[in-house]
Amino acid sequence: FRPRVNLTRVSIRNNLGLAMPIYEYRCGECGHRWNESVSMDEHDRARPTCPKCHAQKAEPVYSAFFAKTVRKS
């Protein structure tokens, strides 16, 4: 078993703005999987629509995550 991991390319531009989490979804209607980068407030307010079949049956997909910090471990 190999977990899915979202990696965002690091550049100077990535560090200047507000960071927005990447959410993974799976459509309960057609099974399509996709990622969305939205603010936490927007994520809590609206349920995403499947970009393939336009159904509003998105289910969250739980995956590993990567956190960048300024502290050394």
XYZ file of C-alpha atoms in Angstrom:
73
model
C 0.000 0.000 0.000
C 1.384 3.385 -0.971
C -0.410 6.513 0.352
C -1.193 9.398 -1.979
C 0.796 12.529 -1.247
C 0.221 16.056 -2.526
C 3.453 17.925 -3.072
C 3.498 21.560 -4.125
C 6.601 22.842 -5.872
C 8.408 25.296 -3.598
C 9.306 28.688 -5.001
C 9.684 32.221 -3.700
C 6.144 33.017 -4.883
C 4.703 30.163 -2.782
C 6.002 31.821 0.390
C 4.614 35.319 -0.196
C 0.841 34.899 -0.034
C -1.548 33.213 2.326
C -1.229 29.460 2.194
C -4.364 27.609 1.199
C -4.832 23.919 1.907
C -5.312 21.414 -0.887
C -8.400 19.261 -0.397
C -8.869 15.930 -2.186
C -12.342 14.740 -3.162
C -13.990 11.737 -4.783
C -17.356 12.016 -6.514
C -19.992 9.703 -5.028
C -21.776 9.661 -8.395
C -19.062 8.916 -10.999
C -16.007 8.123 -8.821
C -13.835 10.906 -10.296
C -11.031 12.131 -7.972
C -9.756 15.700 -7.948
C -7.946 18.311 -5.834
C -9.070 21.810 -4.918
C -7.059 24.563 -3.295
C -9.508 26.709 -1.330
C -9.524 28.673 1.901
C -10.715 26.908 5.046
C -13.706 29.266 5.305
C -14.788 28.519 1.743
C -14.297 24.789 2.331
C -16.615 24.930 5.362
C -19.298 26.949 3.543
C -19.783 25.163 0.222
C -19.726 21.579 -0.954
C -17.691 21.228 -4.169
C -19.203 20.134 -7.461
C -17.590 17.321 -9.447
C -15.729 18.836 -12.423
C -16.516 15.756 -14.542
C -20.244 15.039 -14.018
C -21.250 18.212 -12.078
C -22.903 16.200 -9.281
C -22.821 17.635 -5.767
C -21.875 14.349 -4.111
C -18.255 15.080 -3.223
C -16.720 12.933 -0.499
C -13.431 13.927 1.165
C -10.437 11.660 0.533
C -8.069 11.476 3.470
C -4.416 11.426 2.515
C -0.959 12.120 3.884
C 0.095 15.754 4.129
C 3.284 17.780 4.033
C 3.912 20.645 6.451
C 6.688 23.161 5.926
C 7.945 24.853 9.078
C 10.765 27.213 9.902
C 11.952 25.127 12.876
C 14.504 22.394 12.445
C 13.576 19.043 13.887
